[in-house]
Coordinates of C-alpha atoms in Angstrom, one line a residue:
Chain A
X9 CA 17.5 22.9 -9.6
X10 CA 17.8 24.4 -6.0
X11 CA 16.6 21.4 -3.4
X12 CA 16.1 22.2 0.4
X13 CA 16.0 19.6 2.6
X14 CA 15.3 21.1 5.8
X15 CA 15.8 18.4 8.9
X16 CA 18.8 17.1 6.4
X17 CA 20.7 16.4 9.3
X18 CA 18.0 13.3 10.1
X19 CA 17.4 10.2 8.4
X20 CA 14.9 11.0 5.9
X21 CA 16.4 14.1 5.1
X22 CA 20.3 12.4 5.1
X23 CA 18.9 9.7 2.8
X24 CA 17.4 12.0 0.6
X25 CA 20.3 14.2 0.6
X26 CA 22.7 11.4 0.0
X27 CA 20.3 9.8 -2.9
X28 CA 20.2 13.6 -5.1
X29 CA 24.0 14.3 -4.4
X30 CA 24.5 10.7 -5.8
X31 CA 22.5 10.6 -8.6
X32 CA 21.5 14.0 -10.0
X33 CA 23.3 17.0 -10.4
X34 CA 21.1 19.6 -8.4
X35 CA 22.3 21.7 -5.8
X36 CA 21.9 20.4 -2.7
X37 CA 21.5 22.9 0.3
X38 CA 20.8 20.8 4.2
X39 CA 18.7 22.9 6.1
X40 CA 18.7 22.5 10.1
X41 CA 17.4 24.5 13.1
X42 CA 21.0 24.5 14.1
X43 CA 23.1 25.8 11.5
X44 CA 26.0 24.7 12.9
X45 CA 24.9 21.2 12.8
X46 CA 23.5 21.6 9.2
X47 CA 27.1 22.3 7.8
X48 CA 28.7 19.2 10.1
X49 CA 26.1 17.1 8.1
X50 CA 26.7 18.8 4.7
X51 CA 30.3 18.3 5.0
X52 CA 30.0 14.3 6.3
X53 CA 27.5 13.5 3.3
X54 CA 30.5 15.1 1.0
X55 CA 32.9 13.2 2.8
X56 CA 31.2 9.7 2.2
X57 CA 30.1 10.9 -1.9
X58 CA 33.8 11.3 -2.2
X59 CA 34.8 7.9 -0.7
X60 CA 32.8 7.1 -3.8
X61 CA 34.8 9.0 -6.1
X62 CA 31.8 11.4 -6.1
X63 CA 33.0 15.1 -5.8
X64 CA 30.1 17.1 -4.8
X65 CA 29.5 20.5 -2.9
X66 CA 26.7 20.2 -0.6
X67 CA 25.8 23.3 2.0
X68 CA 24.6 23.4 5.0
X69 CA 22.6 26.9 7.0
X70 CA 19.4 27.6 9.3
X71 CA 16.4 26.0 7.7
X72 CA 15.4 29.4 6.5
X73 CA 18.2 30.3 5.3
X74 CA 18.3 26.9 3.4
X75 CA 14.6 27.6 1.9
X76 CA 15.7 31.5 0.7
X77 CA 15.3 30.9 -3.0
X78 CA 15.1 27.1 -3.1
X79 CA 13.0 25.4 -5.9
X80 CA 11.8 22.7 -3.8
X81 CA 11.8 22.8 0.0
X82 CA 11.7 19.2 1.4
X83 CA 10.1 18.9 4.8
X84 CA 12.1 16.0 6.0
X85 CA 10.9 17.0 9.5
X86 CA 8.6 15.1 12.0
X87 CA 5.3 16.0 12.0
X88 CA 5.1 17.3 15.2
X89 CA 7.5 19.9 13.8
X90 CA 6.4 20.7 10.8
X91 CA 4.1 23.1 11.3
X92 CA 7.0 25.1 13.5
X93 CA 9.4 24.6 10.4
X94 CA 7.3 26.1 8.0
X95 CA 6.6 29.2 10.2
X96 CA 10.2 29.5 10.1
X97 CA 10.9 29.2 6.6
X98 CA 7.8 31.2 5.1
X99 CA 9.0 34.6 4.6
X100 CA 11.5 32.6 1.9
X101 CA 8.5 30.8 0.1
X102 CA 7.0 32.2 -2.8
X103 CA 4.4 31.1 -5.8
X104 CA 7.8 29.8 -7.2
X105 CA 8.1 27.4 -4.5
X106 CA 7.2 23.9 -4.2
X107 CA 7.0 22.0 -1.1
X108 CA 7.3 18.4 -0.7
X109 CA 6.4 17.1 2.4
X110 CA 7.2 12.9 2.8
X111 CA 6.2 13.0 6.7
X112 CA 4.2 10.5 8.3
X113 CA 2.7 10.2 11.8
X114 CA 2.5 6.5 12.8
X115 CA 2.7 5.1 16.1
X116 CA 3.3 1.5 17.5
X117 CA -0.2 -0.5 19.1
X118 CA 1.0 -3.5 20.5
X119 CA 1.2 -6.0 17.7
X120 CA 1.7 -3.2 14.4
X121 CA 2.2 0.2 13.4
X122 CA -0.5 2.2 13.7
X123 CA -1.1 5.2 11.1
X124 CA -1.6 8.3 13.5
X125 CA -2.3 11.8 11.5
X126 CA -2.3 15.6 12.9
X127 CA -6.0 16.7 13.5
X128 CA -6.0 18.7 10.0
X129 CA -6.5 14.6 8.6
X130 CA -2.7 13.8 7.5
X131 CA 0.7 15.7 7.4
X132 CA 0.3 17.0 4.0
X133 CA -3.3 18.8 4.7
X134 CA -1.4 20.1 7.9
X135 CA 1.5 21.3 5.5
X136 CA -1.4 22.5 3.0
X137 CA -2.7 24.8 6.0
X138 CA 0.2 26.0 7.2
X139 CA 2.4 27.5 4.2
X140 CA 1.6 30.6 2.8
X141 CA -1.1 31.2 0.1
X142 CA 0.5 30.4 -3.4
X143 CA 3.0 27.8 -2.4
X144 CA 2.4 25.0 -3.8
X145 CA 2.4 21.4 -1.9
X146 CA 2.9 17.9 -3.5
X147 CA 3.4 14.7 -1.5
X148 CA 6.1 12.0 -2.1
X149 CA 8.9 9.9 -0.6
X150 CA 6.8 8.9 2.1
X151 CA 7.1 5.1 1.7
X152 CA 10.9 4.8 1.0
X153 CA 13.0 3.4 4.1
X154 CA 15.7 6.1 5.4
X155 CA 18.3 3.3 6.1
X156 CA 18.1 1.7 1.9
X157 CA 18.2 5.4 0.8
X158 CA 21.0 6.3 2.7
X159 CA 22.9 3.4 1.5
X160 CA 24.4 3.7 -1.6
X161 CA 25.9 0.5 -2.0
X162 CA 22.2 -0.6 -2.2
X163 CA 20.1 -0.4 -5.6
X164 CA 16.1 -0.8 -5.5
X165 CA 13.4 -1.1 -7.9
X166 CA 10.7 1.1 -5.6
X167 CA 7.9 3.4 -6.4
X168 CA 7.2 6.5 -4.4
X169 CA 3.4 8.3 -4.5
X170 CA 2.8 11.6 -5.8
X171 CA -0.5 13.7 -5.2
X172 CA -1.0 16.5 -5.0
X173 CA -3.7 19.5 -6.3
X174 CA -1.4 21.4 -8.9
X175 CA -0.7 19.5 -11.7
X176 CA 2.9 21.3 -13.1
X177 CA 4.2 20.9 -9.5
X178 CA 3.4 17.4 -9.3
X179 CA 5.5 16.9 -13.0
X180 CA 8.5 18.5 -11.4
X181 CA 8.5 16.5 -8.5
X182 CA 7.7 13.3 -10.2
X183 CA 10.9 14.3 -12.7
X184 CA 12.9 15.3 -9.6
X185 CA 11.8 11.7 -8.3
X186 CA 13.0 9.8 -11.6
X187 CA 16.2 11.1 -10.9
X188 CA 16.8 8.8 -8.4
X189 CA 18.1 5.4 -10.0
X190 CA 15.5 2.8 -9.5
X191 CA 12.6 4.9 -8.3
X192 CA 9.6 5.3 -10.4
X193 CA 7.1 8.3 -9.5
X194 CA 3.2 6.8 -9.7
X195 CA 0.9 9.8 -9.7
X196 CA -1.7 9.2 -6.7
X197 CA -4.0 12.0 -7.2
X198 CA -5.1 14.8 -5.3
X199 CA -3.8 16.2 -1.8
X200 CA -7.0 14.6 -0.8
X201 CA -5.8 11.4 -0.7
X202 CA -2.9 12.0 1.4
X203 CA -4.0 9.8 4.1
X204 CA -4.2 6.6 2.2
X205 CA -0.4 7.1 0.8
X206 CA 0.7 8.2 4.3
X207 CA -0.7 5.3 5.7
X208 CA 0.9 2.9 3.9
X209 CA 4.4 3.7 5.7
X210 CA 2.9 2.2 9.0
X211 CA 2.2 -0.5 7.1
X212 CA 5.3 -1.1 5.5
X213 CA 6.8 -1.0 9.2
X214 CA 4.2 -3.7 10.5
X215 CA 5.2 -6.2 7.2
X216 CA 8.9 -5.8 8.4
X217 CA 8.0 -7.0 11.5
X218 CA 6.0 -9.8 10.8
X219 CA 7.7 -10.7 8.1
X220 CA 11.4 -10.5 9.1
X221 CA 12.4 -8.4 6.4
X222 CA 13.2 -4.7 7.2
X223 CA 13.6 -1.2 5.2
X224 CA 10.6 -3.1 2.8
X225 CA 9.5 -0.5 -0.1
X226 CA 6.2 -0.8 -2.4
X227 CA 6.0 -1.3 -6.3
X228 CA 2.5 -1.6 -8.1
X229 CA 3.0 -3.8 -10.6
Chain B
X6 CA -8.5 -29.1 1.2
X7 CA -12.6 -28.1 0.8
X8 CA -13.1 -24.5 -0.6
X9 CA -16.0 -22.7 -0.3
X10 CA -16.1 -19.3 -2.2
X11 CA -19.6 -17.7 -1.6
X12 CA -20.5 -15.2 -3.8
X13 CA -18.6 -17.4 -6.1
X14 CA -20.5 -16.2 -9.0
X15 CA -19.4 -12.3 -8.7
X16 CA -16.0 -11.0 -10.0
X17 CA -14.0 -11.5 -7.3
X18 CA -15.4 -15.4 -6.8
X19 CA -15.2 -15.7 -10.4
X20 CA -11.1 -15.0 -10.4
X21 CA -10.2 -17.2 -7.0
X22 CA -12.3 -20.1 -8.3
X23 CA -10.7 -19.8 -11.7
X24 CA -7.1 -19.9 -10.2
X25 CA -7.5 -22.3 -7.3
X26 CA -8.7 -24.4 -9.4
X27 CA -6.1 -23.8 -12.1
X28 CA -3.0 -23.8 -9.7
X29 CA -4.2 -26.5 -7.0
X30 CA -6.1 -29.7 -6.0
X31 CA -8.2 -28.6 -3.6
X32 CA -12.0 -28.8 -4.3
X33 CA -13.7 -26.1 -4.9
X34 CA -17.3 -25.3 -4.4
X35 CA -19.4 -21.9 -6.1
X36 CA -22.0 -20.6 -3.6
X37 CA -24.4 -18.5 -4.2
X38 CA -27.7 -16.8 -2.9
X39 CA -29.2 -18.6 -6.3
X40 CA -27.9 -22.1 -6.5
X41 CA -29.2 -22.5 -10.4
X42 CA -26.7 -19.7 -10.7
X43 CA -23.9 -21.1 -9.3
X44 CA -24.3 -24.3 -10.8
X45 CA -24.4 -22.3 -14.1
X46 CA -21.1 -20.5 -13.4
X47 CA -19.6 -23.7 -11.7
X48 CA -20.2 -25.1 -15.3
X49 CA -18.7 -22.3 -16.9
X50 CA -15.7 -22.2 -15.0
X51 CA -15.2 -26.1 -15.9
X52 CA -15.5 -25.2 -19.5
X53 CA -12.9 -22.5 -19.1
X54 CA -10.6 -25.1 -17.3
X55 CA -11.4 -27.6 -19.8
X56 CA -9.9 -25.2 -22.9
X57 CA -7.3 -25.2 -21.0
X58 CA -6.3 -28.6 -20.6
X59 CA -7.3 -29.2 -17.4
X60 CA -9.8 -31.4 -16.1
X61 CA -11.5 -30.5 -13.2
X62 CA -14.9 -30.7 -11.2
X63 CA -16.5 -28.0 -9.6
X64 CA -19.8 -27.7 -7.8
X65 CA -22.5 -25.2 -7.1
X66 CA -24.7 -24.5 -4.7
X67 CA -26.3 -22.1 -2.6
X68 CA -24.5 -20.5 -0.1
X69 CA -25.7 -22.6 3.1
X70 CA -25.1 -25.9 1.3
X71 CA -21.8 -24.8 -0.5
X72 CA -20.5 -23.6 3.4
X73 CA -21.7 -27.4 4.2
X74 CA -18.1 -28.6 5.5
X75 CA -15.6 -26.5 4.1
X76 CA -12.3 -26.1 5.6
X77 CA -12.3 -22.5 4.3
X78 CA -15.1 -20.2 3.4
X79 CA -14.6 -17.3 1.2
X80 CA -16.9 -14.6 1.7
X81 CA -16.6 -12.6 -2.2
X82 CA -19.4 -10.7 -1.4
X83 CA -19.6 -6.8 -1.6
X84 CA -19.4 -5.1 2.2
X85 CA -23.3 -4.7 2.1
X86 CA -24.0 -8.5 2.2
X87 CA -21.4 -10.1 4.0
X88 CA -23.5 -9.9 7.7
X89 CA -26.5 -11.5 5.6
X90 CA -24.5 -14.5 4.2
X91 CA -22.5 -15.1 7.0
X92 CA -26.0 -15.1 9.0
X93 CA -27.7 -17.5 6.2
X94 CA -24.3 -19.8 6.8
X95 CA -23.8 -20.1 10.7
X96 CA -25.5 -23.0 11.2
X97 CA -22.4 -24.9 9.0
X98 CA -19.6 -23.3 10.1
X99 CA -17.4 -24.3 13.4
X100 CA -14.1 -23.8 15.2
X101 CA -12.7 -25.8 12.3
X102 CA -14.0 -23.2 9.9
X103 CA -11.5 -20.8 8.6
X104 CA -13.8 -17.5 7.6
X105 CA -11.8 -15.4 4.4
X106 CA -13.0 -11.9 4.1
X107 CA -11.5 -10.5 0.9
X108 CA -14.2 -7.7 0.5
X109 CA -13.5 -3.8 0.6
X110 CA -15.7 -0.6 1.2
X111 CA -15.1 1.9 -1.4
X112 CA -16.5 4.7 -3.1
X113 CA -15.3 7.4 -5.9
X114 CA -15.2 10.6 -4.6
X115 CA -14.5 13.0 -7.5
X116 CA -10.9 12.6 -8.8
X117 CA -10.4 9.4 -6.5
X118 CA -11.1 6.7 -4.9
X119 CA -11.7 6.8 -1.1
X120 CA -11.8 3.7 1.7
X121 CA -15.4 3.5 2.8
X122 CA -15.6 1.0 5.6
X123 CA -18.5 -0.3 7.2
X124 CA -19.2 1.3 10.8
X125 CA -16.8 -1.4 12.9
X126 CA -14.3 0.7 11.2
X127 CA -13.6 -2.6 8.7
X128 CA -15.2 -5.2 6.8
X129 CA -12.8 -8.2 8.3
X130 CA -14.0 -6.5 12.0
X131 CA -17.8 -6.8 10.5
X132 CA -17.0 -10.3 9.8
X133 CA -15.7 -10.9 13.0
X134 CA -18.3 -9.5 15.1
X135 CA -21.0 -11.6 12.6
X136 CA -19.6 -15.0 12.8
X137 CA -20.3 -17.7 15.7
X138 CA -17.9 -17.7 18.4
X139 CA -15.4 -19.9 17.8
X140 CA -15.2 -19.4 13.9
X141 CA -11.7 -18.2 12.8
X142 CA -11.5 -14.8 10.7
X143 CA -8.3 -14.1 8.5
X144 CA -8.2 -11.2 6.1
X145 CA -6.4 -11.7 2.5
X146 CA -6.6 -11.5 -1.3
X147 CA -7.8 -8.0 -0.9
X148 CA -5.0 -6.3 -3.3
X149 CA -5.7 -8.2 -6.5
X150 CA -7.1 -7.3 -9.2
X151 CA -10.4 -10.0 -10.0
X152 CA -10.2 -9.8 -13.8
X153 CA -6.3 -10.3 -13.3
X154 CA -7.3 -13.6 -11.2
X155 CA -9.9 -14.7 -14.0
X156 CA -7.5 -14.3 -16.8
X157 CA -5.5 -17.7 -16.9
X158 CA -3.6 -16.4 -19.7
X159 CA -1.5 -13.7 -17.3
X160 CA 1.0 -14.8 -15.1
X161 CA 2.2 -12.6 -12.2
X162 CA 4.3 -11.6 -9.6
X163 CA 2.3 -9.9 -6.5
X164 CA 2.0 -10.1 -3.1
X165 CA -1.6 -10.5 -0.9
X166 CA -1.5 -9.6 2.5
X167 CA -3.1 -12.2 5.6
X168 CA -4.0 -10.5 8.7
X169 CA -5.7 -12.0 11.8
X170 CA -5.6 -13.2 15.3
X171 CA -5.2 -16.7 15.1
X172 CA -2.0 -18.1 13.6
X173 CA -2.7 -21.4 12.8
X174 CA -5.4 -19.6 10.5
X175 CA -3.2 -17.5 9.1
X176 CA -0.6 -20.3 8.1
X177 CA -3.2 -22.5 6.6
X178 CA -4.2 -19.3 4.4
X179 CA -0.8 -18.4 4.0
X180 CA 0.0 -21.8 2.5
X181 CA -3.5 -21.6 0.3
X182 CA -2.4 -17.9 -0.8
X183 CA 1.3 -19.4 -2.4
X184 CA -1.2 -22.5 -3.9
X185 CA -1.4 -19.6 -6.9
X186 CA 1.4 -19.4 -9.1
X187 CA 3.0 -15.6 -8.5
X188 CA 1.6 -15.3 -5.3
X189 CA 3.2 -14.6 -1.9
X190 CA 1.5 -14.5 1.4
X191 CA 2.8 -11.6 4.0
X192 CA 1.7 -11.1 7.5
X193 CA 0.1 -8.0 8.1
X194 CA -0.6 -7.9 12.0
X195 CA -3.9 -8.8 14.0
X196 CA -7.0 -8.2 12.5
X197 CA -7.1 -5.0 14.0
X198 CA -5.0 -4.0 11.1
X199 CA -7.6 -4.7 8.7
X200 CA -8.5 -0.9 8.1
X201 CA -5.0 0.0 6.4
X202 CA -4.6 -3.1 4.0
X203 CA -8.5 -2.7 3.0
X204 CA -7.8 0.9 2.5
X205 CA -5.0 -0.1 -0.3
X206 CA -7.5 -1.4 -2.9
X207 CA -9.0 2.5 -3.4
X208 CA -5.3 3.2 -3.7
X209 CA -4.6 0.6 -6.3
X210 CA -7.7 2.1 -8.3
X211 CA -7.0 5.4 -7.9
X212 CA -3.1 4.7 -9.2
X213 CA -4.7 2.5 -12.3
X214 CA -7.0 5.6 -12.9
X215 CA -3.3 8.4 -13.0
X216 CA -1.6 6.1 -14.6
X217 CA -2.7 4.6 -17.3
X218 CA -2.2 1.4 -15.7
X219 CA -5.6 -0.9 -14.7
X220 CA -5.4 -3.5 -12.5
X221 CA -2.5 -3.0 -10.5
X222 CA -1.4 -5.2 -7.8
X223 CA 1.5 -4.9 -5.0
X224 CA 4.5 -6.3 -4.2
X225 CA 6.6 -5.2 -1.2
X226 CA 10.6 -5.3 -1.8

């Protein structure tokens, strides 16, 4: 499978990037507003799979050059900039496509984390809005800490939330999830419920806190 | 320590009384708008405990009487009723009172479930704003699964999360919380927070409901 990441060259996207090249065997393509910067990225991740004996070609171009006929397009991006991204990458989606979006807007009130969505109600209805008719958008990866993903010597036992309205693309990317070693894909329902599963990152920031343990994940159990 | 659990009689009651009194020493008392009933269920429980091996006494009474003294008062109540007990209670509760509020607004809402809190935005802020002045609030056990709690026969390994403003509350919950075997307490914030660990109980439904997989609880790792 083709797999976007467009904002690869941040920590979401370099975890995520980092975690596929790892452990699956997709082609990975980092996606950047500044192409030149997407192929420094590409080429570091490579360096540090290799220090791991792991020899893997990873690419790096313009985010819509990175999207042009991409299976899934990951919008590792901050909300504020998602809706910019997608502009820029829709004349490459198609009915084919399936976006993922794992943002979350959150923002710090005094004492925790405070879950803090776009005026369409969370990121994903924002992303839902924004992309052109057929694409299809599923939510997931939005309660995994960049820093553990991007750290290979580190192993987890974590779930991540799908939902999402279309059923087949919600399959792919919980199969696309399981890929990852130690991640389990827990289907979370519609689009609809976005806000709930987005909010729980905030959360998971707060308990780190106040708990003096950082980079905490979720598993239902 | 004294433990009142009002609405001691309901699901929820029914699960804490069964496990406090299974795990720990302290003394538990059912209340209940009815105190024929939760003398009836008080009985009950003791005859559960008692095929079990374990000897124990536990009394009923209405909810005014059972309140009577308690170190901790439990309010397992649904949303709807919680002003209305904690109004038939006031008159026994003081700054030495701790006030639990493990209750959650929720509704189904076609394919999910969806966080339906009362208008001050959360119960534990409706409990708050209800109680006499000087009573402490502290939010927990709002993750767990009640017929989980009730069946002695599962062991587990889950988290609940304490939120609230007053720490000395919170660490005397905290330490009542990790009473129950495979429980751990984690601070969640103020009680401003209340909204986003309330809101994970429609979540845990929703996941039982895709999943295959009732009664989930959480544990952050």
């Amino acid at each position: 499978m083709r797999l976007a990441i467009l904002g690869g060259t941040g920590d979401v996207g370099e975890g995520l990037a980092l975690r596929f090249a790892y452990d699956s065997d997709h082609e990975i393509v980092i996606g950047s507003r500044d192409p030149e910067r997407a192929r420094g990225k590409a080429a570091e991740y490579e360096t540090e799979l290799e220090s791991r004996g792991v020899d893997r070609k990873l690419t790096g171009f313009a985010n819509e050059m990175a999207a042009d006929r991409a299976d899934v397009v990951i919008l590792a991006v901050p909300p504020a900039h998602v809706a910019a991204v997608i502009e820029e990458v829709a004349p490459r989606l198609d009915e084919d496509t399936i976006v993922v979006t794992p943002a979350v807007g959150m923002e710090r009130d005094g004492g925790f984390f405070r879950y803090s969505p776009p005026e369409s109600g969370s990121v994903a209805e924002l992303v839902a809005a924004t992309v052109p008719d057929p694409v299809r958008v599923v939510g997931a990866f939005h309660n995994l800490s960049a820093d553990r993903l991007a750290n290979l010597d580190l192993t987890f036992d974590l779930d991540t939330l799908i939902f999402g309205d279309d059923p087949d693309a919600k399959d792919v990317v919980a199969m696309l999830v399981e890929d990852v070693q130690g991640l389990r894909a827990l289907d979370a329902g519609p689009l609809e419920n976005a806000p709930v599963v987005e909010a729980l990152t905030p959360l998971l920031v707060t308990l780190g806190m106040y708990n003096d343990a950082h980079d905490l994940g979720v598993k239902f159990q």
